[in-house]
PDB file of C-alpha atoms and ligand atoms in Angstrom:
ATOM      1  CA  UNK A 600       0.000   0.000   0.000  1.00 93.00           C
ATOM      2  CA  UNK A 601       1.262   3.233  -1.022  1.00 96.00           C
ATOM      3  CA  UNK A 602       0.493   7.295  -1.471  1.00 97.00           C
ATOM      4  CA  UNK A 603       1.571   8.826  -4.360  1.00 96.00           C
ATOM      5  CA  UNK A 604       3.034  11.997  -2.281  1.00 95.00           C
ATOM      6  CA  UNK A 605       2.613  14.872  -4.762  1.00 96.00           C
ATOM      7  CA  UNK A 606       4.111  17.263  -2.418  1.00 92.00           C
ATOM      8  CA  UNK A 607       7.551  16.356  -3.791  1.00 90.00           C
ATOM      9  CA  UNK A 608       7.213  17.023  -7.693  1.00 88.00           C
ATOM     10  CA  UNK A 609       4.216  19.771  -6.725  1.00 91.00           C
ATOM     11  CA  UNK A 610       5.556  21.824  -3.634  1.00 90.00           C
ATOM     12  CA  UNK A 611       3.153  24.739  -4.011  1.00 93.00           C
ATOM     13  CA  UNK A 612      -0.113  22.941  -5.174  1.00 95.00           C
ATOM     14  CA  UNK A 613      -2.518  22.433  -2.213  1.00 96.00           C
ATOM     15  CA  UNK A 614      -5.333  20.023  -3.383  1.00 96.00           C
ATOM     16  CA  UNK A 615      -5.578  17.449  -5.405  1.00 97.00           C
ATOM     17  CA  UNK A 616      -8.353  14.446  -6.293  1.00 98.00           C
ATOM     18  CA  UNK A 617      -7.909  11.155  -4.649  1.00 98.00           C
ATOM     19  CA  UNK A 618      -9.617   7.706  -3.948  1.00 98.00           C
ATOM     20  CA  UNK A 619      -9.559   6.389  -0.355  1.00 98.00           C
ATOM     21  CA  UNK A 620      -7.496   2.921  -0.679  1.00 98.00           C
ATOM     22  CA  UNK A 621      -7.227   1.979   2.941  1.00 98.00           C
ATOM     23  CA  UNK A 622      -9.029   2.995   6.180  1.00 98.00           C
ATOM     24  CA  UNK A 623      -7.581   2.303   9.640  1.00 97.00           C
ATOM     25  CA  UNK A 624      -9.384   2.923  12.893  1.00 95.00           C
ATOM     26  CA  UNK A 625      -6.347   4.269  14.603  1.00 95.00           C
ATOM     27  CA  UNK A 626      -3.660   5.837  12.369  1.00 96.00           C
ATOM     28  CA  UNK A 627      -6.575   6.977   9.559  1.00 97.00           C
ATOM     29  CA  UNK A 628      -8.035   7.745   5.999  1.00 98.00           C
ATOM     30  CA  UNK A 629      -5.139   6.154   3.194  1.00 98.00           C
ATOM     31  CA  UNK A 630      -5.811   7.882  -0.568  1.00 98.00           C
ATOM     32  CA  UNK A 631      -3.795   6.666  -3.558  1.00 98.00           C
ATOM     33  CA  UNK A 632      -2.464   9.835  -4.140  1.00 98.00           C
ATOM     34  CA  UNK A 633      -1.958  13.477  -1.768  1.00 98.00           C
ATOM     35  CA  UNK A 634      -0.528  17.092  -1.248  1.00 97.00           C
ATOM     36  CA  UNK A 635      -0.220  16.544   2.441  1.00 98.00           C
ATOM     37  CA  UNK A 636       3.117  16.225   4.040  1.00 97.00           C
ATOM     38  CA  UNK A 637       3.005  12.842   6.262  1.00 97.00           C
ATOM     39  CA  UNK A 638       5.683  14.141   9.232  1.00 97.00           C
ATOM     40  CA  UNK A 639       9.323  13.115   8.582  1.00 93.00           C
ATOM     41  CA  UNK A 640      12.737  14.708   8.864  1.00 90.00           C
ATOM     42  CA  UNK A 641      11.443  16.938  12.115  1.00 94.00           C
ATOM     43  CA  UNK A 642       8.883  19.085   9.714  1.00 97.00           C
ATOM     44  CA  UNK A 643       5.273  18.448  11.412  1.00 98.00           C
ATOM     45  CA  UNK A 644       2.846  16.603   9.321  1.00 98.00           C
ATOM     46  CA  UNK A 645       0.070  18.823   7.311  1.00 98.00           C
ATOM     47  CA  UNK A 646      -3.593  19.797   8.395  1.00 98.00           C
ATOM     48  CA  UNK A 647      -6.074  20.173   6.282  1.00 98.00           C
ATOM     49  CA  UNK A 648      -9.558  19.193   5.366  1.00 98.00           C
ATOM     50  CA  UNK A 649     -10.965  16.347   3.071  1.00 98.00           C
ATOM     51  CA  UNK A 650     -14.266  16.720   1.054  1.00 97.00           C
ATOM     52  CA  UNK A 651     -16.366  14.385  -1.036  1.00 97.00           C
ATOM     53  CA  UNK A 652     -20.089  14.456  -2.344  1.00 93.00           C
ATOM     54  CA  UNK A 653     -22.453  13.267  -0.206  1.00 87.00           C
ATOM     55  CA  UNK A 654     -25.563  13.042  -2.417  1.00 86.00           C
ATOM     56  CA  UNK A 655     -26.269  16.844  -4.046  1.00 89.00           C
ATOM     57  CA  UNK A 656     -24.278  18.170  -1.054  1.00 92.00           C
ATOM     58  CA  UNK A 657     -20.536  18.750  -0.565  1.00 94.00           C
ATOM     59  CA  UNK A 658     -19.268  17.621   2.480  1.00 95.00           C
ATOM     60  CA  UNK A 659     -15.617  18.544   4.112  1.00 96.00           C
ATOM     61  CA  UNK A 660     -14.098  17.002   6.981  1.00 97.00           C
ATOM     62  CA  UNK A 661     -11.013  18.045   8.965  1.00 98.00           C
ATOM     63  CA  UNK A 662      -7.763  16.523   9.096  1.00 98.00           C
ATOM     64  CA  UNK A 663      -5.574  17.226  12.134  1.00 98.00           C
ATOM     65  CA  UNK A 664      -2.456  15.207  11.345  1.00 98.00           C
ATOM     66  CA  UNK A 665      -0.458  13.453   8.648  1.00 98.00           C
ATOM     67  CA  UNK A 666       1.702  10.732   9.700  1.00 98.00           C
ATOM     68  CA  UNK A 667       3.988   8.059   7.151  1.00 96.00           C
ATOM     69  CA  UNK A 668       3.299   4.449   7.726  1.00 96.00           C
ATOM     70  CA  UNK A 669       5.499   1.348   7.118  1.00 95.00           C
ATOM     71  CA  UNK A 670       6.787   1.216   3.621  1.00 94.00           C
ATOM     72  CA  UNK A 671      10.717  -0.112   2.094  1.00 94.00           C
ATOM     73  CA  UNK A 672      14.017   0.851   3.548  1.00 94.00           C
ATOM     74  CA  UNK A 673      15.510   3.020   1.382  1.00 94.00           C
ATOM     75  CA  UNK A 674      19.552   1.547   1.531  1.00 93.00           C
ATOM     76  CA  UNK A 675      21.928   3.835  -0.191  1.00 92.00           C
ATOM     77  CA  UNK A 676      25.405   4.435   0.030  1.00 90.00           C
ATOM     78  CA  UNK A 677      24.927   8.211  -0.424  1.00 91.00           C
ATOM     79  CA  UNK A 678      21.734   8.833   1.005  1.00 93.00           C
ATOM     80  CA  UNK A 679      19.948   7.770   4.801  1.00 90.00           C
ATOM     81  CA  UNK A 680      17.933   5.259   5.236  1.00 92.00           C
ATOM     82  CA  UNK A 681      14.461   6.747   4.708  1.00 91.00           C
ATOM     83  CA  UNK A 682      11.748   4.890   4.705  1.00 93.00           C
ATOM     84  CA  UNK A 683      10.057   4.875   0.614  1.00 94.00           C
ATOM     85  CA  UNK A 684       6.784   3.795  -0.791  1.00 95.00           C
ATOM     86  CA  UNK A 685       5.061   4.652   2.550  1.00 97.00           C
ATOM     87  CA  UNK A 686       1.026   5.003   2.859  1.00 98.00           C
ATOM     88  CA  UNK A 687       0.225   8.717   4.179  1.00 98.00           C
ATOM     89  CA  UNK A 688      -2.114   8.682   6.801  1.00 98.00           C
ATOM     90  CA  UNK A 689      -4.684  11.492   7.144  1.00 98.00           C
ATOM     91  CA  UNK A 690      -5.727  11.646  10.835  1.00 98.00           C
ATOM     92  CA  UNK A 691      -9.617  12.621  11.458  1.00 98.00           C
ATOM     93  CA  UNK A 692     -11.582  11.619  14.255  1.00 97.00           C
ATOM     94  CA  UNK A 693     -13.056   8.088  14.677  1.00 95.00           C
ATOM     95  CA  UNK A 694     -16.266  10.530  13.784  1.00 96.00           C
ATOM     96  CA  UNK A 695     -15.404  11.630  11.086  1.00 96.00           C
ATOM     97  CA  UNK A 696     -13.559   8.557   9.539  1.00 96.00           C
ATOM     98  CA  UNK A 697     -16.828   6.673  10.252  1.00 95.00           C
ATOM     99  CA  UNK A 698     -17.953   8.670   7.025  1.00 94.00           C
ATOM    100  CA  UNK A 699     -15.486   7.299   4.451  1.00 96.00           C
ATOM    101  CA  UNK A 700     -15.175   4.283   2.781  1.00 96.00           C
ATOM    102  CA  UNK A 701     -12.595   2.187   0.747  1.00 97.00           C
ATOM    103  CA  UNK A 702     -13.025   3.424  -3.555  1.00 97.00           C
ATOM    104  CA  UNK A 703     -14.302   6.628  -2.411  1.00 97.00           C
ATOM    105  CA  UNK A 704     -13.554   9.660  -4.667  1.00 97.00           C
ATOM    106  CA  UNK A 705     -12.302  12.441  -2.514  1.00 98.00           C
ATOM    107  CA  UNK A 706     -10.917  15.791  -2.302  1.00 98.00           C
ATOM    108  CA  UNK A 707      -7.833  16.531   0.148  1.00 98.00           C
ATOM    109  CA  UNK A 708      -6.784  20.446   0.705  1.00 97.00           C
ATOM    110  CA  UNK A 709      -4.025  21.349   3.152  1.00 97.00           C
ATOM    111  CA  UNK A 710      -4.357  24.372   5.342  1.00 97.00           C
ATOM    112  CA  UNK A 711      -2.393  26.700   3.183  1.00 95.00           C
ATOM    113  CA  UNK A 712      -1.382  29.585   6.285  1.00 95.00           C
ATOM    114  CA  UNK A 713       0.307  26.409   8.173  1.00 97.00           C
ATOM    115  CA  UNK A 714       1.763  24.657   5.047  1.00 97.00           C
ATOM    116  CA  UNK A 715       3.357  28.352   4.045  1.00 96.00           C
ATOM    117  CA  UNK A 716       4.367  28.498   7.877  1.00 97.00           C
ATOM    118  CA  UNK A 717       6.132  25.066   7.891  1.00 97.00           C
ATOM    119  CA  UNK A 718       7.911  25.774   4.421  1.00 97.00           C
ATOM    120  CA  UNK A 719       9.041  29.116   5.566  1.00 97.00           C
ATOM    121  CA  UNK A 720      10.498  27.663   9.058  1.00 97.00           C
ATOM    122  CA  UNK A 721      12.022  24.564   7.227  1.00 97.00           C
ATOM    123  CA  UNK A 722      14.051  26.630   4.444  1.00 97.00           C
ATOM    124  CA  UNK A 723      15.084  29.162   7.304  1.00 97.00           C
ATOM    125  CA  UNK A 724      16.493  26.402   9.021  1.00 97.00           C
ATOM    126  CA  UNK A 725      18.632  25.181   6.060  1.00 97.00           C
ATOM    127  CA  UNK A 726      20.590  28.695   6.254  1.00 97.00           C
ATOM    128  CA  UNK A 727      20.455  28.450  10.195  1.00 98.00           C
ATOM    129  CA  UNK A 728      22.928  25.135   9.674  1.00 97.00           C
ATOM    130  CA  UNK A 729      24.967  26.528   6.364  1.00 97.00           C
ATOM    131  CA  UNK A 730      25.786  29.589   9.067  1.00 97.00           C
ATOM    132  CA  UNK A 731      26.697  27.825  11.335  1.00 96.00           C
ATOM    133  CA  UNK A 732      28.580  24.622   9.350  1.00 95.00           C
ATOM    134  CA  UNK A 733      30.582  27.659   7.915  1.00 95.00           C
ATOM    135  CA  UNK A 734      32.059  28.064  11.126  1.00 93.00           C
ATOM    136  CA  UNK A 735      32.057  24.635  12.394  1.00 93.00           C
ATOM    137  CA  UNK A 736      32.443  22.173   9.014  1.00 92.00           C
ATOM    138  CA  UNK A 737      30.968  18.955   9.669  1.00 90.00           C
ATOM    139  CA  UNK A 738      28.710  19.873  12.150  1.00 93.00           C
ATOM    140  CA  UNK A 739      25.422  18.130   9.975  1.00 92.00           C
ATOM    141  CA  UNK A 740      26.737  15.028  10.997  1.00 92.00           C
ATOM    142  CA  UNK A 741      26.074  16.065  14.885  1.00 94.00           C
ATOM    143  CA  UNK A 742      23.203  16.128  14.731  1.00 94.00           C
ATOM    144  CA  UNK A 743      20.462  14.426  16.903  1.00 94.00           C
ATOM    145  CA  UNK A 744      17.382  15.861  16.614  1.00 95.00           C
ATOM    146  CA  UNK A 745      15.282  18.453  14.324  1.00 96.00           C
ATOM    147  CA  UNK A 746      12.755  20.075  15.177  1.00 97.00           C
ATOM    148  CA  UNK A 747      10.431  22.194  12.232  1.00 98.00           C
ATOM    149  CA  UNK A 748       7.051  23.873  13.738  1.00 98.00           C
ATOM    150  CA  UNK A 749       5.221  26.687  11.779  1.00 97.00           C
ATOM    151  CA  UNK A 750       6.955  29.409  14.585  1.00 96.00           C
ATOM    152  CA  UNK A 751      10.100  28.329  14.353  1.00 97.00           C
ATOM    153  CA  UNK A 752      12.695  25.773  14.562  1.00 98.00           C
ATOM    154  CA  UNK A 753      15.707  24.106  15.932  1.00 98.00           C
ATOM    155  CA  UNK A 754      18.638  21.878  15.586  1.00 97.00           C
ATOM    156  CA  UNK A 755      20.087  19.506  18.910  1.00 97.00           C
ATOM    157  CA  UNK A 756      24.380  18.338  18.209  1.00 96.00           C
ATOM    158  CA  UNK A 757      25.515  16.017  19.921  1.00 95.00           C
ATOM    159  CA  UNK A 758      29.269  18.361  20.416  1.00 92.00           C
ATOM    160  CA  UNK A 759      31.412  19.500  23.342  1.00 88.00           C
ATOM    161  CA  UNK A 760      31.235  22.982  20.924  1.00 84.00           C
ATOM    162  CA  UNK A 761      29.665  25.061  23.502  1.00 90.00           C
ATOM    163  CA  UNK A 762      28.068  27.850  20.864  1.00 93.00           C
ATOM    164  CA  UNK A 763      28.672  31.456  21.983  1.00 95.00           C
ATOM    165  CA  UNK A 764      27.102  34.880  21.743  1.00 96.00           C
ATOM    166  CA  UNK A 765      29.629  35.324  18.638  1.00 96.00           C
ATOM    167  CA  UNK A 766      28.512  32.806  17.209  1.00 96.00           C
ATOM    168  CA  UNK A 767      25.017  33.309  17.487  1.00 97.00           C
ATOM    169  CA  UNK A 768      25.450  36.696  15.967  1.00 97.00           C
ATOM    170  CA  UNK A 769      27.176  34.898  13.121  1.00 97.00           C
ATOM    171  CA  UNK A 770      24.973  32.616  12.164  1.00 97.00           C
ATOM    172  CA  UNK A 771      22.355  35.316  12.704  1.00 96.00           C
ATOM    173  CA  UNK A 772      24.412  37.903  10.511  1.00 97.00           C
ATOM    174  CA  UNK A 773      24.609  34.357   7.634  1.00 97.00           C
ATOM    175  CA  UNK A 774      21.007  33.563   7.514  1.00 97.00           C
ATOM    176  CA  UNK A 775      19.743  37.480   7.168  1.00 97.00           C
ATOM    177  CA  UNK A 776      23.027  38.642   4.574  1.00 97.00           C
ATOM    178  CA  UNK A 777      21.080  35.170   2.523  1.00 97.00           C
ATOM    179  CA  UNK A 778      17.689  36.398   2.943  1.00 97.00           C
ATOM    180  CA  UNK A 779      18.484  39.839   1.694  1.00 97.00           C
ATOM    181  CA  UNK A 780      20.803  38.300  -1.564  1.00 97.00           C
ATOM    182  CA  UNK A 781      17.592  36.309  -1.797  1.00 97.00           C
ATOM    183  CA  UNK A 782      19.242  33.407  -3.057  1.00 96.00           C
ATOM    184  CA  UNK A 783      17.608  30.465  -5.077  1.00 97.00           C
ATOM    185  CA  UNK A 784      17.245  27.237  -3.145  1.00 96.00           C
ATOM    186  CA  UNK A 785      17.240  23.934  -5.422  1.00 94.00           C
ATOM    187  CA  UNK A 786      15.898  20.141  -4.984  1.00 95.00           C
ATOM    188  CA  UNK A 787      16.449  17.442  -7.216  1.00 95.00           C
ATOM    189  CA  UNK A 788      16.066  13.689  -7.421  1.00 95.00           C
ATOM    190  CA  UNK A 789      18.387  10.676  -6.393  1.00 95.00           C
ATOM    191  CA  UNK A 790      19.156   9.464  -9.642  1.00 93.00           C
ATOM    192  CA  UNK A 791      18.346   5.894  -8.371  1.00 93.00           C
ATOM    193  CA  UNK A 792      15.286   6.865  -6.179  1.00 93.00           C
ATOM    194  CA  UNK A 793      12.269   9.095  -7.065  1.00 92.00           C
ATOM    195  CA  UNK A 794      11.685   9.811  -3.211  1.00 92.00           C
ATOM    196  CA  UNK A 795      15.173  10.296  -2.041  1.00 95.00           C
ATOM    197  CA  UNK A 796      15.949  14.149  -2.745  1.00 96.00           C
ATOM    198  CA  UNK A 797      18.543  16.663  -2.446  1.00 96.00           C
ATOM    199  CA  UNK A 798      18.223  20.909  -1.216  1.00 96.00           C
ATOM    200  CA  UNK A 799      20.540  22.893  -2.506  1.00 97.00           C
ATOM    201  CA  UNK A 800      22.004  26.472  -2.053  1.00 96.00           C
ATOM    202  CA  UNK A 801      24.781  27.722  -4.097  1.00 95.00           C
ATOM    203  CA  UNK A 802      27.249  24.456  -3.689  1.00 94.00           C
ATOM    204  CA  UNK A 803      25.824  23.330  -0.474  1.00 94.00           C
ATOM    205  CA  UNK A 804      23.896  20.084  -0.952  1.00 94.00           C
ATOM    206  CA  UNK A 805      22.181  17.663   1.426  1.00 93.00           C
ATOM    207  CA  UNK A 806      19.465  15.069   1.627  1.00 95.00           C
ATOM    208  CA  UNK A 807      16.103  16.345   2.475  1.00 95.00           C
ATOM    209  CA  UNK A 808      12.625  15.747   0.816  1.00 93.00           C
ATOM    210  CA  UNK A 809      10.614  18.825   3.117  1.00 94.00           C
ATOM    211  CA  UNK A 810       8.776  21.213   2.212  1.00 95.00           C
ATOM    212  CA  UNK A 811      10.996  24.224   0.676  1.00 96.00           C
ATOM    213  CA  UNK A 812      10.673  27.972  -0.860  1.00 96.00           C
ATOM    214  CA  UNK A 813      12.740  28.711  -4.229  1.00 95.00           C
ATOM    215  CA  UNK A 814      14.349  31.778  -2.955  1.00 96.00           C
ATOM    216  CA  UNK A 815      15.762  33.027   0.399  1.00 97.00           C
ATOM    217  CA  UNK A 816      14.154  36.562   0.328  1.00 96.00           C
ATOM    218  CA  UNK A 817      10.621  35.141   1.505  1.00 97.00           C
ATOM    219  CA  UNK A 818      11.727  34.484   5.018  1.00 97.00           C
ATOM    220  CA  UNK A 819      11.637  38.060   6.252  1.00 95.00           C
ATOM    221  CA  UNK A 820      13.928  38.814   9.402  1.00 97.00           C
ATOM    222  CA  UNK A 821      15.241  35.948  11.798  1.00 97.00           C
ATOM    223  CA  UNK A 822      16.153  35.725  15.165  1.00 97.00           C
ATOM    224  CA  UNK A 823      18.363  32.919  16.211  1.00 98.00           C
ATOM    225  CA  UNK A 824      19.339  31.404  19.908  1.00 97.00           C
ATOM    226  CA  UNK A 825      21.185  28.685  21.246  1.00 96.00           C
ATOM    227  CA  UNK A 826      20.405  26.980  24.262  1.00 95.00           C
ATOM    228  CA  UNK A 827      22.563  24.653  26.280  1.00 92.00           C
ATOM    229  CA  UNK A 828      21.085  21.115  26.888  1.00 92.00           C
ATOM    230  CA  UNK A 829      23.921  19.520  28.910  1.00 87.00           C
ATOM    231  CA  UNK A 830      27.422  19.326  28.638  1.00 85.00           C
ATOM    232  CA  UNK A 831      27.757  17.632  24.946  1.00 92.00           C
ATOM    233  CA  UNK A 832      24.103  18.792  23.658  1.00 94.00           C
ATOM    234  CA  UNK A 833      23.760  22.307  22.235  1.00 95.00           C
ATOM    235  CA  UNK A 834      20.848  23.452  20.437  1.00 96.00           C
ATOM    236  CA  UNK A 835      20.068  26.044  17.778  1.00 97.00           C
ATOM    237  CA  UNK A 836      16.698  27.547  17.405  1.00 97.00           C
ATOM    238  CA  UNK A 837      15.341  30.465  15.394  1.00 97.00           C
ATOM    239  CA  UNK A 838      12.187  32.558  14.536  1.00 98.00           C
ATOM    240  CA  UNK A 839      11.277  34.666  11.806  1.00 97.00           C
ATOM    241  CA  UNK A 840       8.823  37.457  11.462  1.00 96.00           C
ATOM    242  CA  UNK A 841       7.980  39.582   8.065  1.00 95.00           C
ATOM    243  CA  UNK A 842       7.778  37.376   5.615  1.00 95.00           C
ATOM    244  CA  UNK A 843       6.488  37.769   1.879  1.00 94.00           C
ATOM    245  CA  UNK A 844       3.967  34.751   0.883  1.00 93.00           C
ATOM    246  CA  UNK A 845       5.166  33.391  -2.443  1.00 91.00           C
ATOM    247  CA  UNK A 846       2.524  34.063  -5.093  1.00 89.00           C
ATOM    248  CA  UNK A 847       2.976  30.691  -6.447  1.00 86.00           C
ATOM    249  CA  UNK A 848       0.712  28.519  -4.463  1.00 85.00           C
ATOM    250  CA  UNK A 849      -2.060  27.253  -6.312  1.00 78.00           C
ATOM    251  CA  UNK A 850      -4.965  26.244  -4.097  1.00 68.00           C
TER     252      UNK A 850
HETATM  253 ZN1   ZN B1009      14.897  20.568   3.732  1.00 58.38          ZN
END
């Protein structure tokens, strides 16, 4: 069983036509194909709402989660081991899911304001880490956690690097001197795997299949911190405020 995630080869569309293929009480509504970003890589999963006819009368439903369910290992020398060929599971109430059934034609629409949100905090975080990596190389492999929320986000390393002030104002001085070049941001395919992509920024490269603008300039202004979380766990958050919504979206 497997969603065709359109999210990847359609970043900015936000609804698309789909036929429920699986139903499970727990984890949710399966379609055969959707815009909605099942949670992976730190970036929350998408909200959103799901319509269908219900005689002469259009019915929509809420979705308050999207979550990836078993699919292959992906096993590349070159690339992590993400899970591929995944169902997406739409989360709804046992209500609401009550109302679907298996064949059903559908319509699923993410919540464009926290989609926009969530692309905007997961690009700004991609600079936060090229500031910062151009102080301390190599610091992508240290790290442990990611975490990308529509106010903000944040990186945990696993270093004895205890970040300073300076270098907060650094990576700070990096991500805004970006946003104002507004630079173009790239993704392309794994030649061997359809899912597996790459971002790119100028000759930066590294695996990640989120949800990304094309240019810098949309993020607005930034504010990074760092926090301490014990003696080898440091962690690098930031904000953003002003930003400009892409006029590319198509709903
Ligand atoms: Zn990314």
């Amino acid at each position: 069983m497997e969603t065709i995630k359109l999210h990847h080869l359609h970043p900015f569309l936000l609804s698309n036509e789909a036929e429920v293929i699986h139903i499970d009480q727990i984890r949710g509504l399966v379609l055969d194909q959707s815009v909605a970003y099942a949670e992976s890589g730190g970036q929350l999963g998408d909200q959103g709402k799901i319509s269908f006819k219900n005689g002469n009368t259009n019915k929509e439903l809420p979705f308050h989660d999207t979550q990836k369910g078993e699919g292959r290992l992906l096993l590349l020398k070159d690339f992590p081991a993400i899970p591929v060929q995944t169902p997406t599971y739409h989360q709804l109430s046992p209500e609401h899911l009550s109302k679907f059934y298996v064949g059903q034609k559908v319509k699923v629409q993410v919540d464009f304001q926290r989609r926009l949100l969530l692309t905007i905090s997961h690009s700004g975080i991609h600079l936060v880490l090229m500031g910062l990596e151009a102080k301390y190389p190599g610091l992508y492999s240290a790290i442990r956690g990611c975490s990308i929320k529509p106010e903000g986000a944040r990186l945990d390393f696993s270093t004895d690097q205890k970040f300073t002030d300076e270098d907060v104002c650094f990576v700070q001085d990096f991500v805004q001197n970006q946003i104002l070049l507004n630079k173009q941001m790239f993704v392309y395919q794994h030649a061997a795997e359809p899912e597996a992509w790459f971002w790119q920024m100028d000759d930066y490269i590294i695996p990640c299949g989120g949800c990304h603008l094309t240019e810098t300039g949309y993020i607005g202004t930034v504010s990074v911190k760092k926090k301490s979380l014990g003696r080898s766990m440091q962690r690098i958050s930031f904000t953003f405020k002003d930003y400009q919504i892409p006029e590319f979206y198509e709903i």
